[in-house]
C-alpha cells in the first residue's frame, strides 16, 4: 500500500485534476490555445497519443529542415481543455507533456502535496524522476475525486466522462459500467500493467 510504483498513465488522472484546481486559482486558462512546438514534439514523441501520430510528418520535415525548436508543429492552436481531454481519453503522452510543462512540475507537486499525496512525485527529466505514486495515495485521490473534495463535482464528472468505459456483468449478472484508466510500464524486458 505504501510501496512506490511507476504511475504510468494513471498519473494522467491526478495531473488533469491538478490542472482543473490550478485553473480555478487563475493560473491556467482551460480555453487558451497553444501550439505544440518542435521541442515539445521531440521530448514527448513516445508511447501513445493522437497528437504524436497526426503531427509526425510535419515534425519530421521540420527536423530535416533544422528549424528552431520553438517552431510550431500544429497548424492551429489546441486549447488546454482539449489537451487535458486527449491526455485522459487517448492517453496522449505529448498532450501530457505540454500540460505539465505549461503548469510547471513544482506547481503540480504543491497541489498533490496539499491533497495529501505525499508519496506521489511528478515526472521531471532534469532530475531523472518518473511519475510515481503509492496505492494508498491513489486510493485516497480516487475517493476524493469522486466525492468532489479535490475538484468541483462538475470537474470530476468531466474527467470521468473522458475516461474509457468498460461494460461488465456484476455479481447478480446486472450490467455495470466501469470508468477506468490504466498504464503499461516496460522494465527489464517485462511489462507491468496498473
Short mmCIF file of C-alpha atoms in Angstrom, two decimals:
data_model
loop_
_atom_site.label_atom_id
_atom_site.label_comp_id
_atom_site.label_asym_id
_atom_site.label_seq_id
_atom_site.Cartn_x
_atom_site.Cartn_y
_atom_site.Cartn_z
CA UNK A 1 0.00 0.00 0.00
CA UNK A 2 2.89 2.36 0.79
CA UNK A 3 5.34 0.97 -1.76
CA UNK A 4 6.05 3.40 -4.60
CA UNK A 5 5.47 2.29 -8.17
CA UNK A 6 5.74 3.97 -11.54
CA UNK A 7 2.33 5.51 -12.09
CA UNK A 8 2.23 5.08 -15.88
CA UNK A 9 -0.88 6.56 -17.43
CA UNK A 10 -2.91 6.60 -14.22
CA UNK A 11 -0.87 9.72 -13.40
CA UNK A 12 -2.91 11.49 -16.09
CA UNK A 13 -5.93 11.43 -13.77
CA UNK A 14 -4.29 13.37 -10.95
CA UNK A 15 -2.50 15.63 -13.45
CA UNK A 16 -5.87 16.52 -15.05
CA UNK A 17 -7.43 17.14 -11.64
CA UNK A 18 -4.49 19.34 -10.65
CA UNK A 19 -4.93 21.32 -13.89
CA UNK A 20 -8.58 21.98 -13.02
CA UNK A 21 -7.62 23.08 -9.50
CA UNK A 22 -4.86 25.37 -10.78
CA UNK A 23 -7.25 26.85 -13.37
CA UNK A 24 -9.68 27.82 -10.61
CA UNK A 25 -6.85 29.79 -8.97
CA UNK A 26 -6.48 31.74 -12.22
CA UNK A 27 -3.07 30.30 -13.12
CA UNK A 28 -4.18 28.17 -16.09
CA UNK A 29 -6.78 29.10 -18.69
CA UNK A 30 -8.57 25.98 -19.91
CA UNK A 31 -9.76 27.73 -23.08
CA UNK A 32 -6.41 29.23 -24.05
CA UNK A 33 -5.00 27.72 -27.21
CA UNK A 34 -1.40 26.74 -27.74
CA UNK A 35 0.72 25.28 -30.48
CA UNK A 36 2.80 22.17 -29.99
CA UNK A 37 6.41 23.17 -30.65
CA UNK A 38 9.10 21.07 -32.27
CA UNK A 39 10.81 20.96 -28.83
CA UNK A 40 7.62 19.56 -27.25
CA UNK A 41 7.30 17.05 -30.04
CA UNK A 42 10.91 15.93 -29.69
CA UNK A 43 10.65 15.47 -25.91
CA UNK A 44 7.15 13.92 -25.96
CA UNK A 45 7.50 11.68 -29.02
CA UNK A 46 6.97 8.32 -27.34
CA UNK A 47 4.20 5.95 -26.40
CA UNK A 48 0.60 6.65 -27.19
CA UNK A 49 -1.28 9.61 -28.48
CA UNK A 50 -3.28 11.21 -31.22
CA UNK A 51 -1.13 14.35 -31.36
CA UNK A 52 2.05 12.38 -31.93
CA UNK A 53 0.76 10.50 -34.93
CA UNK A 54 -1.25 13.27 -36.60
CA UNK A 55 1.71 15.67 -36.49
CA UNK A 56 4.54 13.23 -37.18
CA UNK A 57 5.08 14.02 -40.91
CA UNK A 58 5.30 17.77 -40.31
CA UNK A 59 7.56 17.34 -37.27
CA UNK A 60 9.95 15.09 -39.19
CA UNK A 61 10.04 17.54 -42.08
CA UNK A 62 10.79 20.44 -39.76
CA UNK A 63 13.59 18.49 -38.10
CA UNK A 64 15.11 17.73 -41.51
CA UNK A 65 14.95 21.45 -42.33
CA UNK A 66 16.63 22.19 -38.97
CA UNK A 67 14.14 24.86 -37.97
CA UNK A 68 14.15 26.42 -34.49
CA UNK A 69 12.97 24.22 -31.61
CA UNK A 70 10.17 26.66 -30.76
CA UNK A 71 8.67 26.36 -34.28
CA UNK A 72 5.05 25.15 -34.11
CA UNK A 73 4.25 21.63 -35.29
CA UNK A 74 0.48 22.13 -35.18
CA UNK A 75 -1.34 24.24 -37.77
CA UNK A 76 -3.96 25.51 -35.33
CA UNK A 77 -3.71 26.17 -31.60
CA UNK A 78 -5.10 23.44 -29.36
CA UNK A 79 -6.98 24.51 -26.22
CA UNK A 80 -5.69 23.41 -22.84
CA UNK A 81 -9.07 21.75 -22.25
CA UNK A 82 -8.61 19.66 -25.41
CA UNK A 83 -5.07 18.74 -24.32
CA UNK A 84 -6.49 17.52 -20.98
CA UNK A 85 -9.16 15.53 -22.78
CA UNK A 86 -6.57 13.89 -25.07
CA UNK A 87 -4.40 13.20 -22.05
CA UNK A 88 -7.15 11.26 -20.25
CA UNK A 89 -9.25 9.79 -23.08
CA UNK A 90 -6.48 8.88 -25.55
CA UNK A 91 -3.64 8.61 -23.04
CA UNK A 92 -1.79 11.13 -25.15
CA UNK A 93 1.78 11.48 -23.86
CA UNK A 94 2.54 14.57 -25.97
CA UNK A 95 -0.56 16.36 -24.63
CA UNK A 96 0.51 15.37 -21.10
CA UNK A 97 4.00 16.77 -21.60
CA UNK A 98 2.64 20.09 -22.89
CA UNK A 99 0.20 20.40 -19.97
CA UNK A 100 2.88 19.55 -17.39
CA UNK A 101 5.37 21.96 -18.96
CA UNK A 102 2.71 24.71 -19.07
CA UNK A 103 1.58 24.22 -15.46
CA UNK A 104 5.05 23.63 -14.08
CA UNK A 105 6.08 20.50 -12.21
CA UNK A 106 6.60 22.39 -8.95
CA UNK A 107 3.08 23.87 -9.01
CA UNK A 108 1.55 20.44 -9.72
CA UNK A 109 3.63 18.88 -6.93
CA UNK A 110 2.40 21.53 -4.47
CA UNK A 111 -1.23 20.74 -5.35
CA UNK A 112 -0.68 16.98 -4.93
CA UNK A 113 1.06 17.51 -1.59
CA UNK A 114 -1.80 19.78 -0.46
CA UNK A 115 -4.22 16.95 -1.34
CA UNK A 116 -2.22 14.60 0.92
CA UNK A 117 -0.47 12.71 -1.90
CA UNK A 118 2.84 12.90 -0.07
CA UNK A 119 4.40 9.85 -1.75
CA UNK A 120 3.41 10.89 -5.29
CA UNK A 121 6.00 12.58 -7.50
CA UNK A 122 5.68 14.26 -10.89
CA UNK A 123 7.94 13.25 -13.79
CA UNK A 124 10.98 15.50 -14.05
CA UNK A 125 13.51 14.67 -16.78
CA UNK A 126 16.08 17.12 -15.34
CA UNK A 127 16.09 15.16 -12.07
CA UNK A 128 15.70 11.76 -13.75
CA UNK A 129 12.46 11.09 -11.84
CA UNK A 130 9.30 9.43 -13.12
CA UNK A 131 5.64 9.76 -12.20
CA UNK A 132 5.48 7.66 -9.06
CA UNK A 133 2.75 7.03 -6.53
CA UNK A 134 1.51 4.50 -3.98
CA UNK A 135 -1.70 2.51 -3.81
CA UNK A 136 -2.58 4.48 -0.68
CA UNK A 137 -2.15 7.86 -2.40
CA UNK A 138 -4.13 6.72 -5.45
CA UNK A 139 -6.89 5.22 -3.29
CA UNK A 140 -7.28 8.47 -1.35
CA UNK A 141 -7.12 10.52 -4.56
CA UNK A 142 -9.80 8.45 -6.34
CA UNK A 143 -12.05 8.62 -3.28
CA UNK A 144 -11.54 12.38 -3.02
CA UNK A 145 -12.08 12.84 -6.76
CA UNK A 146 -15.39 11.00 -6.66
CA UNK A 147 -16.54 12.85 -3.53
CA UNK A 148 -15.68 16.26 -5.02
CA UNK A 149 -13.10 17.25 -2.43
CA UNK A 150 -10.10 17.70 -4.79
CA UNK A 151 -12.00 19.30 -7.67
CA UNK A 152 -15.53 20.60 -8.09
CA UNK A 153 -18.12 17.86 -8.71
CA UNK A 154 -18.71 19.08 -12.29
CA UNK A 155 -14.95 18.92 -12.96
CA UNK A 156 -14.82 15.38 -11.58
CA UNK A 157 -17.71 14.49 -13.91
CA UNK A 158 -15.79 15.88 -16.90
CA UNK A 159 -12.72 13.79 -16.01
CA UNK A 160 -14.94 10.73 -15.58
CA UNK A 161 -16.62 11.34 -18.96
CA UNK A 162 -13.20 11.49 -20.59
CA UNK A 163 -12.17 8.13 -19.14
CA UNK A 164 -12.61 4.99 -21.23
CA UNK A 165 -15.58 2.79 -20.26
CA UNK A 166 -15.96 -0.96 -19.96
CA UNK A 167 -19.23 -2.82 -19.57
CA UNK A 168 -19.08 -5.80 -17.20
CA UNK A 169 -21.53 -8.14 -15.54
CA UNK A 170 -21.90 -7.60 -11.81
CA UNK A 171 -22.34 -10.25 -9.15
CA UNK A 172 -26.03 -10.61 -9.98
CA UNK A 173 -25.31 -10.55 -13.74
CA UNK A 174 -26.55 -6.99 -13.94
CA UNK A 175 -24.55 -4.85 -16.35
CA UNK A 176 -22.29 -2.32 -14.65
CA UNK A 177 -20.24 0.49 -16.15
CA UNK A 178 -16.63 0.89 -15.13
CA UNK A 179 -14.69 4.08 -15.86
CA UNK A 180 -11.02 3.18 -15.93
CA UNK A 181 -7.53 4.38 -16.65
CA UNK A 182 -4.59 2.06 -16.90
CA UNK A 183 -0.99 2.11 -17.99
CA UNK A 184 1.69 -0.24 -19.18
CA UNK A 185 5.25 0.05 -17.97
CA UNK A 186 8.09 -1.93 -19.51
CA UNK A 187 11.01 -2.70 -17.26
CA UNK A 188 13.87 -5.09 -17.92
CA UNK A 189 12.03 -6.58 -20.90
CA UNK A 190 8.93 -7.33 -18.81
CA UNK A 191 5.61 -5.48 -18.98
CA UNK A 192 3.56 -4.42 -15.97
CA UNK A 193 0.03 -3.03 -16.00
CA UNK A 194 -1.54 -0.81 -13.40
#
